[in-house]
Short mmCIF file of C-alpha atoms and ligand atoms in Angstrom, two decimals:
data_model
loop_
_atom_site.label_atom_id
_atom_site.label_comp_id
_atom_site.label_asym_id
_atom_site.label_seq_id
_atom_site.Cartn_x
_atom_site.Cartn_y
_atom_site.Cartn_z
CA UNK A 206 63.69 105.24 60.56
CA UNK A 207 61.02 102.59 60.20
CA UNK A 208 60.64 99.55 62.46
CA UNK A 209 61.59 96.03 61.31
CA UNK A 210 57.92 95.27 60.68
CA UNK A 211 58.05 97.75 57.78
CA UNK A 212 60.23 95.34 55.80
CA UNK A 213 59.61 92.00 54.19
CA UNK A 214 61.70 89.28 52.53
CA UNK A 215 60.08 89.62 49.12
CA UNK A 216 62.45 87.11 47.56
CA UNK A 217 65.56 85.45 49.03
CA UNK A 218 67.65 88.27 47.55
CA UNK A 219 65.34 91.28 48.00
CA UNK A 220 64.21 92.78 51.29
CA UNK A 221 61.67 95.50 50.57
CA UNK A 222 59.89 98.25 52.41
CA UNK A 223 56.19 97.32 52.58
CA UNK A 224 55.23 100.88 51.62
CA UNK A 225 56.62 101.47 48.16
CA UNK A 226 57.10 104.91 46.64
CA UNK A 227 55.02 105.07 43.45
CA UNK A 228 56.32 107.15 40.57
CA UNK A 229 53.36 107.30 38.18
CA UNK A 230 53.02 110.73 39.76
CA UNK A 231 56.08 111.83 37.71
CA UNK A 232 54.31 111.23 34.42
CA UNK A 233 53.07 114.81 34.11
CA UNK A 234 49.41 113.98 34.70
CA UNK A 235 49.58 114.78 38.42
CA UNK A 236 50.99 118.30 38.43
CA UNK A 237 54.19 119.65 36.89
CA UNK A 238 57.32 118.05 38.31
CA UNK A 239 60.43 120.17 38.68
CA UNK A 240 63.31 117.72 38.11
CA UNK A 241 65.86 119.17 40.55
CA UNK A 242 63.32 119.39 43.38
CA UNK A 243 62.04 115.90 42.63
CA UNK A 244 65.54 114.43 42.56
CA UNK A 245 66.40 116.15 45.83
CA UNK A 246 63.43 114.41 47.46
CA UNK A 247 64.53 110.87 46.61
CA UNK A 248 67.35 110.61 49.19
CA UNK A 249 64.91 111.86 51.85
CA UNK A 250 62.56 108.93 51.21
CA UNK A 251 65.51 106.56 51.24
CA UNK A 252 66.98 108.01 54.45
CA UNK A 253 63.57 107.75 56.14
CA UNK A 254 63.56 104.01 55.35
CA UNK A 255 61.28 104.09 52.27
CA UNK A 256 63.82 102.24 50.15
CA UNK A 257 61.60 100.58 47.55
CA UNK A 258 60.30 102.31 44.41
CA UNK A 259 57.67 101.37 41.89
CA UNK A 260 57.98 102.78 38.39
CA UNK A 261 57.48 101.98 34.71
CA UNK A 262 59.01 102.57 31.34
CA UNK A 263 56.20 105.02 30.53
CA UNK A 264 56.12 107.06 33.79
CA UNK A 265 57.85 110.10 32.27
CA UNK A 266 61.41 110.42 33.61
CA UNK A 267 60.96 107.88 36.43
CA UNK A 268 63.53 105.37 35.20
CA UNK A 269 66.05 108.18 34.54
CA UNK A 270 65.46 109.56 38.03
CA UNK A 271 66.20 106.15 39.54
CA UNK A 272 69.36 106.09 37.42
CA UNK A 273 70.43 109.48 38.73
CA UNK A 274 69.63 108.47 42.29
CA UNK A 275 71.61 105.23 41.93
CA UNK A 276 74.56 107.25 40.63
CA UNK A 277 74.38 109.51 43.66
CA UNK A 278 74.10 106.59 46.11
CA UNK A 279 77.08 104.87 44.48
CA UNK A 280 79.17 108.03 44.65
CA UNK A 281 78.35 108.58 48.32
CA UNK A 282 78.36 105.04 49.68
CA UNK A 283 79.59 102.65 46.99
CA UNK A 284 77.97 99.33 46.10
CA UNK A 285 76.97 98.70 49.74
CA UNK A 286 74.72 101.78 49.69
CA UNK A 287 73.20 100.72 46.35
CA UNK A 288 72.31 97.34 47.79
CA UNK A 289 69.84 99.09 50.11
CA UNK A 290 67.74 100.36 47.19
CA UNK A 291 65.08 98.34 45.35
CA UNK A 292 63.59 99.68 42.12
CA UNK A 293 60.73 97.78 40.49
CA UNK A 294 60.01 98.87 36.94
CA UNK A 295 57.41 97.75 34.41
CA UNK A 296 57.33 97.05 30.73
CA UNK A 297 54.05 97.95 29.04
CA UNK A 298 54.46 97.12 25.33
CA UNK A 299 51.87 97.59 22.62
CA UNK A 300 50.83 94.19 21.21
CA UNK A 301 53.40 93.26 18.55
CA UNK A 302 55.68 90.34 17.75
CA UNK A 303 57.54 89.48 20.94
CA UNK A 304 60.85 88.19 19.61
CA UNK A 305 63.89 87.79 21.84
CA UNK A 306 65.37 90.91 20.22
CA UNK A 307 62.30 93.05 21.01
CA UNK A 308 62.14 91.88 24.61
CA UNK A 309 65.87 92.21 25.18
CA UNK A 310 65.87 95.74 23.73
CA UNK A 311 63.18 96.78 26.23
CA UNK A 312 65.10 95.28 29.15
CA UNK A 313 68.33 96.91 27.97
CA UNK A 314 66.61 100.29 27.67
CA UNK A 315 65.43 100.11 31.27
CA UNK A 316 68.86 98.88 32.46
CA UNK A 317 70.50 101.78 30.71
CA UNK A 318 68.05 104.42 31.98
CA UNK A 319 68.21 103.05 35.53
CA UNK A 320 72.02 102.74 35.36
CA UNK A 321 72.12 99.14 36.46
CA UNK A 322 73.38 95.86 34.97
CA UNK A 323 70.53 93.95 36.55
CA UNK A 324 66.91 95.10 37.05
CA UNK A 325 65.53 94.10 40.45
CA UNK A 326 62.07 93.32 39.10
CA UNK A 327 60.39 93.69 35.74
CA UNK A 328 56.60 93.82 35.96
CA UNK A 329 55.00 92.93 32.65
CA UNK A 330 51.67 94.34 31.46
CA UNK A 331 49.70 93.10 28.45
CA UNK A 332 46.71 94.78 26.84
CA UNK A 333 44.98 91.98 25.02
CA UNK A 334 44.58 88.40 26.25
CA UNK A 335 43.30 87.22 22.84
CA UNK A 336 46.78 87.98 21.56
CA UNK A 337 48.79 85.09 23.01
CA UNK A 338 52.16 86.69 22.34
CA UNK A 339 52.38 87.69 25.99
CA UNK A 340 53.58 84.12 26.61
CA UNK A 341 56.43 84.65 24.12
CA UNK A 342 57.44 87.84 25.90
CA UNK A 343 57.39 86.19 29.30
CA UNK A 344 59.47 83.23 28.13
CA UNK A 345 62.11 85.64 26.83
CA UNK A 346 62.00 87.55 30.10
CA UNK A 347 62.60 84.27 31.95
CA UNK A 348 65.60 83.61 29.69
CA UNK A 349 66.94 87.12 30.27
CA UNK A 350 66.58 86.50 33.97
CA UNK A 351 68.64 83.33 33.61
CA UNK A 352 71.20 85.43 31.70
CA UNK A 353 71.42 87.83 34.66
CA UNK A 354 69.78 90.91 33.15
CA UNK A 355 67.01 90.92 35.73
CA UNK A 356 66.57 89.32 39.10
CA UNK A 357 62.87 88.49 38.90
CA UNK A 358 59.95 88.47 36.50
CA UNK A 359 56.62 89.84 37.70
CA UNK A 360 53.26 90.92 36.31
CA UNK A 361 50.87 93.79 36.63
CA UNK A 362 47.11 93.75 36.06
CA UNK A 363 46.85 90.06 35.22
CA UNK A 364 43.68 88.24 36.23
CA UNK A 365 43.66 84.88 37.97
CA UNK A 366 43.13 82.55 34.95
CA UNK A 367 45.95 84.19 32.98
CA UNK A 368 48.30 84.20 35.94
CA UNK A 369 47.58 80.49 36.25
CA UNK A 370 48.30 79.93 32.55
CA UNK A 371 51.61 81.76 32.85
CA UNK A 372 52.71 79.74 35.87
CA UNK A 373 51.73 76.55 34.04
CA UNK A 374 53.93 77.62 31.13
CA UNK A 375 56.87 77.45 33.52
CA UNK A 376 57.69 81.17 33.85
CA UNK A 377 58.53 81.91 37.49
CA UNK A 378 56.45 84.91 38.62
CA UNK A 379 57.15 86.54 41.98
CA UNK A 380 54.36 89.15 42.10
CA UNK A 381 51.32 90.66 40.41
CA UNK A 382 50.58 94.37 40.88
CA UNK A 383 46.87 95.18 41.06
CA UNK A 384 44.39 97.72 42.32
CA UNK A 385 43.34 96.89 45.89
CA UNK A 386 41.62 99.13 48.40
CA UNK A 387 38.69 99.17 50.80
CA UNK A 388 36.65 100.32 47.79
CA UNK A 389 38.08 97.87 45.26
CA UNK A 390 38.26 94.47 46.92
CA UNK A 391 38.20 92.43 43.71
CA UNK A 392 41.46 90.59 44.60
CA UNK A 393 39.57 88.89 47.44
CA UNK A 394 37.26 87.04 45.04
CA UNK A 395 39.91 84.69 43.67
CA UNK A 396 43.30 86.28 43.02
CA UNK A 397 44.53 86.54 46.63
CA UNK A 398 43.83 82.91 47.45
CA UNK A 399 45.45 81.78 44.21
CA UNK A 400 48.52 83.93 44.88
CA UNK A 401 48.81 82.70 48.46
CA UNK A 402 48.64 79.09 47.26
CA UNK A 403 51.29 79.62 44.55
CA UNK A 404 53.76 81.90 46.35
CA UNK A 405 53.00 84.93 44.22
CA UNK A 406 52.95 88.24 46.07
CA UNK A 407 50.50 91.05 45.46
CA UNK A 408 51.75 94.62 45.23
CA UNK A 409 48.83 97.01 45.42
CA UNK A 410 47.98 100.41 44.02
CA UNK A 411 44.97 102.69 44.37
CA UNK A 412 44.94 101.82 48.07
CA UNK A 413 44.45 105.51 48.93
CA UNK A 414 42.26 106.12 45.86
CA UNK A 415 44.66 108.78 44.65
CA UNK A 416 44.33 110.65 47.98
CA UNK A 417 40.51 110.49 48.19
CA UNK A 418 40.66 107.87 50.92
CA UNK A 419 42.26 110.28 53.39
CA UNK A 420 41.25 112.88 55.99
CA UNK A 421 41.42 115.55 53.31
CA UNK A 422 38.05 114.45 51.91
CA UNK A 423 36.26 113.70 55.20
CA UNK A 424 33.15 115.91 55.25
CA UNK A 425 34.12 117.47 51.94
CA UNK A 426 31.55 118.12 49.23
CA UNK A 427 31.76 115.92 46.17
CA UNK A 428 34.67 117.25 44.09
CA UNK A 429 33.85 118.68 40.68
CA UNK A 430 35.59 117.46 37.56
CA UNK A 431 37.86 120.53 37.70
CA UNK A 432 38.83 119.79 41.29
CA UNK A 433 39.93 116.29 40.36
CA UNK A 434 43.21 117.69 39.14
CA UNK A 435 45.36 114.56 38.88
CA UNK A 436 44.93 111.49 36.67
CA UNK A 437 44.93 109.47 39.85
CA UNK A 438 42.03 111.37 41.46
CA UNK A 439 40.00 111.06 38.26
CA UNK A 440 40.68 107.33 37.98
CA UNK A 441 39.61 106.48 41.52
CA UNK A 442 36.68 108.91 41.71
CA UNK A 443 35.18 106.82 38.90
CA UNK A 444 35.77 103.73 41.00
CA UNK A 445 34.01 105.34 43.98
CA UNK A 446 31.07 106.33 41.77
CA UNK A 447 30.77 102.78 40.52
CA UNK A 448 31.07 101.37 44.04
CA UNK A 449 28.45 103.46 45.77
CA UNK A 450 28.83 107.19 45.26
CA UNK A 451 29.92 110.10 47.42
CA UNK A 452 27.33 109.69 50.20
CA UNK A 453 28.33 106.14 50.97
CA UNK A 454 31.99 107.12 50.59
CA UNK A 455 31.51 109.79 53.27
CA UNK A 456 29.96 107.19 55.58
CA UNK A 457 33.05 105.06 55.01
CA UNK A 458 35.39 107.98 55.75
CA UNK A 459 33.53 108.67 59.03
CA UNK A 460 33.88 105.04 60.08
CA UNK A 461 37.58 105.06 59.17
CA UNK A 462 38.04 108.27 61.17
CA UNK A 463 36.53 106.58 64.24
CA UNK A 464 38.91 103.64 63.84
CA UNK A 465 41.82 106.01 63.27
CA UNK A 466 40.93 107.87 66.50
CA UNK A 467 41.01 104.62 68.42
CA UNK A 468 44.60 103.98 67.25
CA UNK A 469 45.73 107.62 67.23
CA UNK A 470 46.51 107.51 63.51
CA UNK A 471 44.83 108.92 60.38
CA UNK A 472 42.41 107.65 57.75
CA UNK A 473 45.18 106.94 55.23
CA UNK A 474 46.94 104.78 57.80
CA UNK A 475 43.80 102.70 58.39
CA UNK A 476 43.16 102.36 54.64
CA UNK A 477 46.73 101.18 54.06
CA UNK A 478 46.78 98.77 57.02
CA UNK A 479 43.53 97.22 55.86
CA UNK A 480 45.22 96.10 52.63
CA UNK A 481 48.68 95.49 54.11
CA UNK A 482 47.24 92.92 56.51
CA UNK A 483 45.49 90.93 53.75
CA UNK A 484 46.76 87.52 52.57
CA UNK A 485 49.45 87.54 49.85
CA UNK A 486 49.99 91.31 50.04
CA UNK A 487 53.69 92.12 50.14
CA UNK A 488 53.39 95.86 49.87
CA UNK A 489 51.21 98.86 49.21
CA UNK A 490 52.41 101.42 46.67
CA UNK A 491 51.70 105.02 47.59
CA UNK A 492 51.99 107.63 44.90
CA UNK A 493 54.69 110.22 45.61
CA UNK A 494 54.42 113.63 43.96
CA UNK A 495 58.14 114.32 44.40
CA UNK A 496 58.80 117.96 45.13
CA UNK A 497 55.07 118.81 45.35
CA UNK A 498 53.81 116.97 48.42
CA UNK A 499 55.12 114.37 50.84
CA UNK A 500 53.60 112.25 53.61
CA UNK A 501 56.58 110.30 54.96
CA UNK A 502 56.05 110.91 58.68
CA UNK A 503 52.32 110.18 58.40
CA UNK A 504 52.92 107.06 56.33
CA UNK A 505 55.42 105.75 58.89
CA UNK A 506 52.56 105.56 61.38
CA UNK A 507 51.14 102.63 59.39
CA UNK A 508 53.65 100.54 61.32
CA UNK A 509 52.62 101.81 64.76
CA UNK A 510 49.42 99.79 65.10
CA UNK A 511 47.38 96.84 63.80
CA UNK A 512 43.68 96.57 63.07
CA UNK A 513 41.69 94.26 65.32
CA UNK A 514 38.71 92.11 64.42
CA UNK A 515 36.26 94.79 65.55
CA UNK A 516 37.91 97.36 63.22
CA UNK A 517 37.77 94.97 60.30
CA UNK A 518 34.11 94.14 60.97
CA UNK A 519 33.25 97.86 60.99
CA UNK A 520 35.03 98.43 57.68
CA UNK A 521 33.45 95.38 56.10
CA UNK A 522 29.96 96.41 57.22
CA UNK A 523 30.22 99.63 55.19
CA UNK A 524 32.16 98.09 52.37
CA UNK A 525 29.37 95.50 51.95
CA UNK A 526 26.90 98.33 51.26
CA UNK A 527 28.79 99.15 48.07
CA UNK A 528 28.31 97.38 44.73
CA UNK A 529 30.27 94.26 43.87
CA UNK A 530 33.01 95.56 41.57
CA UNK A 531 34.00 92.06 40.50
CA UNK A 532 30.63 91.51 38.89
CA UNK A 533 30.61 95.02 37.39
CA UNK A 534 34.19 95.19 36.09
CA UNK A 535 35.59 91.66 36.25
CA UNK A 536 38.75 90.35 37.85
CA UNK A 537 41.80 92.50 38.56
CA UNK A 538 43.07 94.34 35.52
CA UNK A 539 39.93 93.82 33.44
CA UNK A 540 39.35 97.59 33.51
CA UNK A 541 42.32 97.85 31.11
CA UNK A 542 40.88 95.38 28.63
CA UNK A 543 37.42 96.53 27.56
N1 NAP B 784 50.14 98.92 37.59
C1 NAP B 784 49.28 99.86 37.32
O1 NAP B 784 48.48 99.77 36.38
C2 NAP B 784 49.23 101.07 38.19
C3 NAP B 784 48.15 101.96 38.11
C4 NAP B 784 48.13 103.06 38.99
C5 NAP B 784 49.15 103.24 39.89
N2 NAP B 784 50.20 102.36 39.93
C6 NAP B 784 51.31 102.55 40.90
O2 NAP B 784 50.78 102.89 42.15
C7 NAP B 784 51.29 104.17 42.58
C8 NAP B 784 50.26 104.83 43.41
O3 NAP B 784 49.45 105.67 42.62
P1 NAP B 784 47.89 105.82 42.73
O4 NAP B 784 47.47 106.55 41.54
O5 NAP B 784 47.29 104.50 43.02
O6 NAP B 784 47.70 106.81 43.95
P2 NAP B 784 47.51 106.57 45.52
O7 NAP B 784 48.73 105.97 46.07
O8 NAP B 784 46.20 105.90 45.78
O9 NAP B 784 47.37 108.09 45.99
C9 NAP B 784 48.48 108.91 46.03
C10 NAP B 784 48.10 110.26 46.63
O10 NAP B 784 47.59 110.07 47.93
C11 NAP B 784 47.92 111.19 48.74
N3 NAP B 784 48.54 110.70 49.98
C12 NAP B 784 49.57 109.84 50.08
N4 NAP B 784 49.85 109.59 51.38
C13 NAP B 784 48.97 110.29 52.10
C14 NAP B 784 48.74 110.44 53.48
N5 NAP B 784 49.47 109.79 54.40
N6 NAP B 784 47.77 111.28 53.86
C15 NAP B 784 47.02 111.95 52.96
N7 NAP B 784 47.20 111.83 51.63
C16 NAP B 784 48.15 111.00 51.20
C17 NAP B 784 48.87 112.06 47.97
O11 NAP B 784 48.18 113.22 47.52
P3 NAP B 784 48.93 114.64 47.40
O12 NAP B 784 50.09 114.39 46.54
O13 NAP B 784 47.88 115.52 46.78
O14 NAP B 784 49.27 115.07 48.80
C18 NAP B 784 49.29 111.17 46.81
O15 NAP B 784 49.53 111.89 45.64
C19 NAP B 784 51.71 104.85 41.29
O16 NAP B 784 52.69 105.82 41.47
C20 NAP B 784 52.26 103.68 40.51
O17 NAP B 784 53.57 103.38 40.97
C21 NAP B 784 50.23 101.30 39.11
#
């Protein structure tokens, strides 16, 4: 089991594990998932204390898998057992009229797939800021929250000015999910401070760069396109290339290894802690290839140590040698809106 420090009061009614199990890895773009093996893995995460899941309407069977897992938990332990599980889904609609009926149908679809009357969290993504209908969608989500169909409304990949606009419109937002890692520190430019000031949590992804920011790649030659065999690896290799390339990345891995040695942990643990200890960060989402690979025992070690000021200075010294991704890409989420 994980220590108390692994959990956080995300909202008054939701206590979450600060390492969330990410289910984009079920979408088919990260290796073939065998449903029975994948489903058999879910109770193992839960039993080990990793009780919080991040998913989306478009992550293959992820919402159905949560539904099946909820059914199993209910059968074995009743409502009390179900109360220990938190499942955060997303809604990623194509721009279109956002009537109450459209929004409610999306929420109902997720409720049905996840076998729950009330979604814990619905994280909303929008592709095009020039299309202001995202505000219509969010107002309907707030109304559906008031009607009890979801506990909380959240965002993913929204930049700071648009988050501000949404809060000003009166929609209560509890979190924004963004890319945040030692490589991609764009949240530190303005989003983190804004979130901290307005009680909006950050949930982060890409913190392990799809597995590149781990011991597996320390001293490894630059992977070829064919070796980047998951969508996740391809996505974050591009980010590393933009930041500073493989040579500088190797220098970073060596520095992280030295810090990991000092704390008797591994590179992934240091990379996760670096983000977990940042202002406004509620949790780090780590992709889980259910039934293919698992890192539960290693991940648990994130809660066995803390970085000190010397560690942070060492990381920042290398990180500062990379390019400024904010000026190259823009604020968080801008990579989805080119
Ligand atoms: N909102 C969005 O737009 C968005 C975008 C991307 C992702 N996400 C969310 O974030 C989640 C995370 O996905 P990601 O793509 O960012 O990947 P990630 O978490 O950066 O990387 C996941 C990979 O890291 C490796 N790994 C995990 N723990 C490890 C450890 N302790 N030691 C060594 N390797 C380890 C695993 O590789 P192996 O499986 O090969 O062992 C795993 O597949 C997704 O599932 C999704 O929920 C959201």
